[in-house]
Amino acid sequence: MIRDLVIENRTCRRFYQEVAIELETLRELVDLARLSASASNRQPLKYILSCDPQKNALIFPCLGWAGALKDWPGPPEGERPSAYIVILGDTEIAKSFFCDHGIAAQSIFLGAREKGLGGCIHASVKRDELSKALGIPPRYEILLVLSLGKPKEKVVIETIGPNGDFNYWRDSDNVHHVPKRRLDDIIIG
Ligand SMILES: Cc1cc2nc3c(=O)[nH]c(=O)nc-3n(C[C@H](O)[C@H](O)[C@H](O)COP(=O)(O)O)c2cc1C
């Protein structure tokens, strides 16, 4: 079952924007992150939740979308995320956040997928703009933004071929293809 969930848990960047996500759902997802591993168990991550259109509109322009799809500026109005989780590092608790935020993001997205939701991890974030837009105090470092919604996009896993090209692409039916390396190519000893 975990394999199925991981396979299903593809990055999604087009959504049914009209399908709202409740604040309580976001809280349940962050609770999965709360229960996840943390370096030295310091638990320095803090979260900002957004599921109302006004706050969402402040966050959306601060995010980078699908750098490999050069002609696609990101989802148009109507296909944008219904919610966001901003993952912050509290510098009064830790100076380094190790990979806590990656683990938190994965827990959140596995939980989201189980609820029929999907989304995208954004490391490409205009951090100064977002900080200003949301009034985030300087003690918090913006680590990642997670966009969430009801997926509208079909995603297919491919196997990376001999040419080694790892770039994802979209076909003429707007199906998103994600190449993954072969198991025998990543286990080296
Ligand atoms: C740390 C991290 C940062 C990422 N940042 C972005 C981003 O800024 N914008 C974006 O569109 N996708 C981003 N992604 C999504 C990746 O492009 C995506 O995981 C990759 O294409 C593989 O697709 P998959 O998640 O379906 O396996 C990020 C993923 C990770 C793990």
Short mmCIF file of N, CA, C and O and ligand atoms in Angstrom, two decimals, residues 9-11 13 64-66 120-124 144 155 168 178 180, ligand 1:
data_model
loop_
_atom_site.label_atom_id
_atom_site.label_comp_id
_atom_site.label_asym_id
_atom_site.label_seq_id
_atom_site.Cartn_x
_atom_site.Cartn_y
_atom_site.Cartn_z
N ASN A 9 1.67 9.59 -5.54
CA ASN A 9 2.03 10.90 -4.99
C ASN A 9 2.92 11.70 -5.94
O ASN A 9 4.04 12.08 -5.60
N ARG A 10 2.41 11.96 -7.12
CA ARG A 10 3.16 12.74 -8.10
C ARG A 10 2.92 14.23 -7.89
O ARG A 10 1.86 14.63 -7.40
N THR A 11 3.91 15.01 -8.26
CA THR A 11 3.72 16.46 -8.26
C THR A 11 2.60 16.83 -9.21
O THR A 11 2.56 16.34 -10.35
N ARG A 13 0.43 20.24 -10.76
CA ARG A 13 0.51 21.71 -10.88
C ARG A 13 -0.72 22.32 -11.52
O ARG A 13 -0.74 23.52 -11.79
N GLY A 64 7.55 29.79 -8.06
CA GLY A 64 8.04 29.37 -9.37
C GLY A 64 7.41 28.03 -9.73
O GLY A 64 7.24 27.16 -8.88
N TRP A 65 7.06 27.89 -11.02
CA TRP A 65 6.34 26.70 -11.48
C TRP A 65 7.10 26.01 -12.60
O TRP A 65 7.39 26.62 -13.62
N ALA A 66 7.39 24.73 -12.42
CA ALA A 66 7.86 23.84 -13.50
C ALA A 66 8.94 24.48 -14.37
O ALA A 66 8.69 24.72 -15.56
N CYS A 120 2.32 20.54 -5.09
CA CYS A 120 3.70 20.74 -5.52
C CYS A 120 4.52 21.36 -4.38
O CYS A 120 4.03 22.24 -3.67
N ILE A 121 5.74 20.85 -4.25
CA ILE A 121 6.72 21.47 -3.34
C ILE A 121 7.35 22.63 -4.11
O ILE A 121 7.80 22.44 -5.24
N HIS A 122 7.41 23.79 -3.51
CA HIS A 122 8.07 24.94 -4.15
C HIS A 122 9.28 25.37 -3.33
O HIS A 122 9.12 25.87 -2.20
N ALA A 123 10.47 25.14 -3.92
CA ALA A 123 11.68 25.75 -3.34
C ALA A 123 11.96 27.05 -4.05
O ALA A 123 12.65 27.93 -3.53
N SER A 124 11.44 27.16 -5.29
CA SER A 124 11.57 28.41 -6.03
C SER A 124 10.49 29.36 -5.53
O SER A 124 9.32 29.27 -5.93
N LEU A 144 10.11 26.22 2.45
CA LEU A 144 9.36 25.67 1.31
C LEU A 144 7.93 26.20 1.35
O LEU A 144 7.41 26.51 2.42
N VAL A 155 -0.62 12.36 -14.55
CA VAL A 155 0.85 12.27 -14.51
C VAL A 155 1.24 10.81 -14.69
O VAL A 155 0.68 9.91 -14.07
N TYR A 168 11.13 16.41 -17.12
CA TYR A 168 9.72 16.05 -17.30
C TYR A 168 9.17 16.82 -18.50
O TYR A 168 9.72 17.84 -18.90
N VAL A 178 6.88 12.02 -16.14
CA VAL A 178 8.00 12.20 -15.19
C VAL A 178 8.96 11.03 -15.30
O VAL A 178 8.65 9.92 -14.86
N LYS A 180 11.92 8.60 -14.28
CA LYS A 180 12.62 8.17 -13.06
C LYS A 180 13.76 7.24 -13.45
O LYS A 180 13.61 6.42 -14.38
C1 LIG B 1 13.01 20.19 -2.84
C2 LIG B 1 12.09 20.30 -4.03
C3 LIG B 1 11.85 21.55 -4.57
C4 LIG B 1 10.99 21.70 -5.65
N1 LIG B 1 10.71 22.95 -6.12
C5 LIG B 1 9.83 23.10 -7.15
C6 LIG B 1 9.47 24.40 -7.58
O1 LIG B 1 9.94 25.41 -7.08
N2 LIG B 1 8.56 24.48 -8.59
C7 LIG B 1 8.00 23.38 -9.17
O2 LIG B 1 7.17 23.53 -10.07
N3 LIG B 1 8.33 22.13 -8.77
C8 LIG B 1 9.21 21.96 -7.76
N4 LIG B 1 9.51 20.71 -7.30
C9 LIG B 1 8.85 19.54 -7.89
C10 LIG B 1 9.79 18.71 -8.78
O3 LIG B 1 9.93 19.35 -10.03
C11 LIG B 1 9.18 17.30 -8.95
O4 LIG B 1 9.27 16.63 -7.72
C12 LIG B 1 9.91 16.51 -10.05
O5 LIG B 1 9.62 17.05 -11.31
C13 LIG B 1 9.52 15.03 -10.04
O6 LIG B 1 8.14 14.88 -10.15
P1 LIG B 1 7.38 13.97 -9.08
O7 LIG B 1 7.33 14.79 -7.80
O8 LIG B 1 6.03 13.73 -9.66
O9 LIG B 1 8.18 12.74 -8.88
C14 LIG B 1 10.37 20.55 -6.22
C15 LIG B 1 10.61 19.30 -5.65
C16 LIG B 1 11.44 19.17 -4.57
C17 LIG B 1 11.67 17.80 -3.96
#
